[in-house]
Amino acid sequence: MQAKAFNFIPLKPSSPVIKLLPPHVISFPDHVPREISISIPNQQVSTSVQDEKAAAYWDYQSLFVSQRTETANPIVLLVVEGSIPSDFPLGTYYLTGPGLFKDDHGSTVHPLDGHGYLRAFTIDGAKGEVTFMARYIKTTAQVEEHDGHTGEWRFTHRGPFSVLKNGKKIGNTKVMKNVANTSVLRWGDRLFCLWEGGAPYEIESDSLDTVGKFDLINGSDGSSVSSTSDQHTLDRPRDVLDLAASILKPILYGVFKMPPKRLLSHYKIDAERNRLLMMSCNAEDMLLPRSTFTFYEFDCNFKMLQKQEFKLEEHLMIHDWAFTDSHYVLFGNRIKLDILGSMTAVCGFTPMISALSVNPSKLTSPIYLLPRVPMHGDQLRDWKVPIEAPSQMWVLHVGNAFEETDHNGNTQIKIQASGCSYKWFNFQKMFGYDWQSGKLDPSMMNADKGEDKLLPRLVEVSINLDANGNCQKCCVDPLNNEWNKATDFPVINQDFSGSNNKYVYAATCSGVRRELPHFPFDTVVKFNTMKKSTQTWSVGTRRFIGEPIFISNGSNEDDGYLLVVEYPNKGHI
């Protein structure tokens, strides 16, 4: 996605709103990135239902237009409204995301398979200036699929969510398309772009040049590992699942080139201990009724301080997670193997993700509290047994988790997350992408009237444990009982991760458009979890936003700014 507008959202009402618009809105040099345009009528939202449906369709397409050029040299953006706060912390906001969805030979890919396009906004409040750069991340797949001399693109990798229309299908084993398009990590004065299924790519922070893959969990940086893996998992005898894994490994690792451990793109920062926390899954477990999760903790020099592996006898998919002082917290999404989908996926007729489907067989959701600090003797809680939350939901993103223990040793754990219904979530229809037509349908992301409760909501899960770790109570409540809009991407002040936080910020929709009432998001909402109150800020008609982030500017939790990128539609794509 190309950044269409750049906003600072002040948390204090007296502060100004700053909006920085790029080249297609104001005049910039020709080398600044521009979108490929498709001529359509330049129309405002009409009261006609038919016209409004057409406008909604085209507005949605405008969010997924391929970016064909780069901005290798910094350019200064112009402030067109308000001013940059003079106390805004000097620094650079790095944002990666899919930048290419269609090649030059008729193939399209799902947004999640789009090549990572890294943007950098360097903000200087003292000068009142913002500079902008944008480069593609030169992953192995990007270098293969893009001709640097002619500028031509030809997709050769299927990717987990796509099928090539004019590429090789049968026998195409290039499915793990590491596109580094999901998140950005700045740690130990080094910059990385992450993807859900492979090693991070290191980026030179000033030039945005790609340094290369960084094998964070298997490389030399992890040579001095303090491994505290649970002995019950290491010593158990080989069983049917172990046999199945031994058969799958040479196929997945050797034929399909999948990494043995799939590093998740969501990482956590323990600010109190100054540690980077990351998590991986075993590749073969995606096809087996079990799950293997490994957690890693690094210091600021990427020395691995701790590594723990947990094997659970349940088929789960985890995208995001949380931590407390004592636990790694996994809100499990139950999945199952689709036999027919597996066969068609391996043959190249359907996306590889067709091999999996959601498993709504239970009306509860498993929450695993895995010991972050190894426990011994009578302190050892059976972490293999989940706490079953009395609500069936697919958890998308986790904002925070924290625990508090009273003088009797009883512990209360709270988890703030976004979750949707299993009835709404569909692996093959995320973002409304239809892999058969290669088109994007916004109606897939906007439930019919009366079905809106299936969409993402923010919840707070409360778990009460006694002094022995036994669950006494578990409940799931809305983060705010008065807030009923579809909401996702919860974030907090990162300095309070793993601690008791008062504020949660998230993306949501104003609901003013009949045809796009729930998605894409056009509003930021701020939750005060103590007062149970909310505040909102919206971008206006035919404008959408990405994920907000919190920029701390003081010691208090709410002292800072929210930063969000805006994507306006100007009647063309």
Coordinates of C-alpha atoms in Angstrom, one line a residue, residues 306-548:
Q306 CA 16.5 -17.9 27.3
K307 CA 14.8 -20.5 25.0
Q308 CA 11.8 -22.6 26.0
E309 CA 9.9 -25.1 23.9
F310 CA 6.3 -26.3 24.6
K311 CA 4.5 -29.1 22.8
L312 CA 0.7 -29.0 23.0
E313 CA -1.6 -31.8 22.0
E314 CA -3.9 -29.5 20.0
H315 CA -4.0 -28.2 16.5
L316 CA -3.7 -24.4 16.9
M317 CA -2.8 -21.4 14.8
I318 CA -1.3 -18.4 16.6
H319 CA -0.7 -15.1 14.9
D320 CA -0.3 -12.9 18.0
W321 CA 0.4 -13.5 21.7
A322 CA 1.3 -11.8 24.9
F323 CA 3.5 -12.1 28.0
T324 CA 3.4 -11.2 31.7
D325 CA 6.1 -11.4 34.4
S326 CA 5.5 -15.1 34.8
H327 CA 3.9 -16.4 31.7
Y328 CA 3.8 -16.5 27.9
V329 CA 0.1 -16.2 27.1
L330 CA -1.4 -18.0 24.0
F331 CA -5.0 -17.5 23.0
G332 CA -5.4 -20.5 20.8
N333 CA -7.3 -20.6 17.5
R334 CA -8.4 -24.1 16.8
I335 CA -7.8 -25.4 13.2
K336 CA -8.0 -28.7 11.4
L337 CA -6.5 -30.3 8.3
D338 CA -8.7 -30.2 5.2
I339 CA -7.9 -33.4 3.3
L340 CA -9.5 -32.3 0.0
G341 CA -8.0 -28.8 0.3
S342 CA -4.6 -30.3 0.9
M343 CA -4.7 -32.4 -2.2
T344 CA -5.8 -29.5 -4.5
A345 CA -3.2 -27.2 -2.8
V346 CA -0.3 -29.5 -3.3
C347 CA -1.3 -29.9 -7.0
G348 CA -1.4 -26.1 -7.3
F349 CA -5.1 -25.7 -8.1
T350 CA -5.9 -23.9 -4.9
P351 CA -3.8 -21.8 -2.5
M352 CA -1.7 -23.7 0.1
I353 CA -3.8 -22.2 2.9
S354 CA -6.6 -24.4 1.5
A355 CA -5.0 -27.3 3.4
L356 CA -6.3 -25.7 6.6
S357 CA -9.7 -24.7 7.9
V358 CA -11.1 -23.3 11.2
N359 CA -12.3 -25.9 13.8
P360 CA -15.4 -24.7 15.6
S361 CA -15.9 -28.1 17.3
K362 CA -15.8 -26.6 20.8
L363 CA -17.8 -23.6 22.1
T364 CA -14.9 -22.4 24.2
S365 CA -11.5 -20.9 23.4
P366 CA -8.3 -22.3 24.9
I367 CA -5.9 -20.1 26.7
Y368 CA -2.5 -21.5 27.5
L369 CA -0.4 -20.0 30.3
L370 CA 3.1 -21.2 29.6
P371 CA 5.7 -20.7 32.4
R372 CA 8.1 -18.0 31.4
V373 CA 10.2 -18.8 34.4
P374 CA 10.9 -22.5 34.8
M375 CA 9.0 -23.9 37.8
H376 CA 9.9 -26.9 39.9
G377 CA 8.3 -29.4 42.3
D378 CA 5.0 -28.6 43.8
Q379 CA 5.1 -25.2 42.0
L380 CA 4.8 -26.8 38.6
R381 CA 1.4 -26.1 37.1
D382 CA 0.2 -28.4 34.3
W383 CA 0.6 -25.9 31.5
K384 CA -0.4 -28.5 28.9
V385 CA -4.0 -28.1 30.1
P386 CA -5.6 -24.9 28.8
I387 CA -8.0 -22.6 30.5
E388 CA -11.2 -22.7 28.5
A389 CA -12.6 -19.2 28.1
P390 CA -16.4 -19.3 27.9
S391 CA -16.5 -17.7 24.4
Q392 CA -15.8 -19.2 21.0
M393 CA -13.8 -16.6 19.1
W394 CA -10.8 -16.4 16.7
V395 CA -8.3 -14.0 18.2
L396 CA -6.6 -11.7 15.7
H397 CA -4.4 -9.4 17.7
V398 CA -3.4 -9.1 21.4
G399 CA -2.9 -5.6 22.8
N400 CA -1.5 -6.5 26.2
A401 CA -1.6 -8.9 29.2
F402 CA -0.6 -8.5 32.8
E403 CA -0.9 -10.2 36.1
E404 CA -1.3 -9.1 39.7
T405 CA -0.8 -11.3 42.8
D406 CA -2.4 -10.6 46.2
H407 CA -0.9 -11.3 49.7
N408 CA -2.5 -14.7 49.7
G409 CA -0.8 -15.8 46.5
N410 CA -3.9 -15.6 44.3
T411 CA -3.2 -14.2 40.9
Q412 CA -5.4 -12.3 38.4
I413 CA -4.4 -12.3 34.7
K414 CA -6.0 -9.9 32.3
I415 CA -5.7 -10.1 28.5
Q416 CA -6.8 -7.3 26.1
A417 CA -7.3 -8.6 22.6
S418 CA -9.4 -8.4 19.4
G419 CA -11.4 -11.4 18.3
C420 CA -14.0 -12.3 15.8
S421 CA -16.4 -15.2 15.2
Y422 CA -15.3 -18.5 13.7
K423 CA -18.3 -18.0 11.4
W424 CA -16.8 -14.9 9.9
F425 CA -13.1 -15.8 9.7
N426 CA -12.1 -17.5 6.5
F427 CA -8.5 -18.3 5.5
Q428 CA -9.3 -17.9 1.8
K429 CA -11.3 -14.7 2.0
M430 CA -9.1 -12.5 4.2
F431 CA -9.3 -8.9 2.9
G432 CA -12.0 -10.0 0.5
Y433 CA -9.5 -11.4 -2.0
D434 CA -11.0 -14.0 -4.4
W435 CA -8.1 -16.1 -5.6
Q436 CA -10.2 -17.5 -8.5
S437 CA -11.0 -14.1 -10.0
G438 CA -8.0 -12.2 -8.6
K439 CA -10.5 -9.4 -7.5
L440 CA -11.1 -7.8 -4.2
D441 CA -14.6 -7.8 -2.9
P442 CA -15.3 -5.4 0.0
S443 CA -18.6 -7.2 0.9
M444 CA -16.6 -10.2 2.2
M445 CA -15.2 -7.9 4.9
N446 CA -18.5 -6.2 5.7
A447 CA -21.0 -8.6 7.2
D448 CA -24.7 -8.3 6.3
K449 CA -27.0 -6.4 8.6
G450 CA -27.7 -8.4 11.7
E451 CA -24.4 -10.3 11.3
D452 CA -22.1 -7.5 12.5
K453 CA -21.5 -9.2 15.9
L454 CA -19.4 -11.8 14.0
L455 CA -16.8 -9.1 13.2
P456 CA -13.7 -8.2 15.3
R457 CA -14.3 -6.8 18.7
L458 CA -12.1 -5.7 21.6
V459 CA -12.4 -7.9 24.7
E460 CA -10.9 -8.2 28.1
V461 CA -10.3 -11.7 29.4
S462 CA -10.0 -12.1 33.2
I463 CA -8.5 -15.2 34.7
N464 CA -8.3 -15.8 38.5
L465 CA -5.8 -18.4 39.7
D466 CA -5.4 -19.6 43.3
A467 CA -2.0 -19.9 45.0
N468 CA -1.5 -23.3 43.4
G469 CA -2.2 -22.1 39.9
N470 CA -5.7 -23.6 39.7
C471 CA -8.2 -21.6 37.7
Q472 CA -11.0 -20.4 39.9
K473 CA -12.8 -18.2 37.3
C474 CA -12.4 -17.1 33.7
C475 CA -14.7 -14.6 32.0
V476 CA -14.7 -12.7 28.7
D477 CA -16.2 -9.2 28.5
P478 CA -16.2 -6.4 26.0
L479 CA -13.4 -3.9 26.7
N480 CA -16.2 -1.3 26.8
N481 CA -19.8 -2.3 27.1
E482 CA -21.0 0.8 25.2
W483 CA -18.7 0.3 22.2
N484 CA -20.2 -2.0 19.6
K485 CA -18.3 -1.1 16.4
A486 CA -16.0 -3.5 14.6
T487 CA -12.5 -2.8 16.0
D488 CA -9.0 -4.3 15.6
F489 CA -5.3 -3.6 15.9
P490 CA -5.2 -2.8 19.6
V491 CA -2.0 -1.0 20.7
I492 CA -0.7 0.5 24.0
N493 CA 2.2 2.5 25.2
Q494 CA 4.9 -0.1 24.6
D495 CA 6.7 0.9 27.8
F496 CA 3.7 -0.7 29.7
S497 CA 3.7 -4.0 27.9
G498 CA 3.2 -6.8 30.4
S499 CA 2.2 -4.2 33.0
N500 CA -1.2 -3.0 34.2
N501 CA -2.2 -0.4 31.5
K502 CA -5.1 2.0 31.6
Y503 CA -5.3 3.0 27.9
V504 CA -5.8 1.0 24.7
Y505 CA -5.9 2.5 21.2
A506 CA -7.3 0.8 18.1
A507 CA -8.6 1.2 14.6
T508 CA -12.3 1.1 13.9
C509 CA -14.9 2.4 11.5
S510 CA -17.3 5.3 11.8
G511 CA -20.1 3.3 10.0
V512 CA -21.3 6.3 8.0
R513 CA -21.1 4.4 4.7
R514 CA -23.8 2.0 4.0
E515 CA -21.7 -0.2 1.7
L516 CA -18.5 -0.1 3.8
P517 CA -20.0 0.1 7.4
H518 CA -17.2 -2.0 9.1
F519 CA -14.1 -2.1 6.9
P520 CA -11.8 -0.5 5.8
F521 CA -11.2 1.5 9.1
D522 CA -11.5 5.2 9.1
T523 CA -11.4 6.1 12.8
V524 CA -9.1 5.8 15.8
V525 CA -10.6 5.0 19.2
K526 CA -9.0 5.5 22.5
F527 CA -10.3 3.3 25.4
N528 CA -9.9 4.3 29.1
T529 CA -10.2 0.9 30.8
M530 CA -10.6 2.4 34.2
K531 CA -13.3 4.9 33.5
K532 CA -14.8 2.7 30.8
S533 CA -14.9 5.7 28.4
T534 CA -13.9 6.2 24.8
Q535 CA -12.7 9.0 22.5
T536 CA -12.6 8.9 18.7
W537 CA -11.0 10.7 15.8
S538 CA -12.1 10.1 12.2
V539 CA -10.5 11.0 8.8
G540 CA -13.7 11.8 7.0
T541 CA -15.5 10.6 3.9
R542 CA -13.7 8.2 1.5
R543 CA -10.6 8.1 3.6
F544 CA -9.1 5.1 5.4
I545 CA -6.4 4.5 8.0
G546 CA -3.9 1.8 8.8
E547 CA -2.8 0.5 12.2
P548 CA -2.2 3.2 14.8

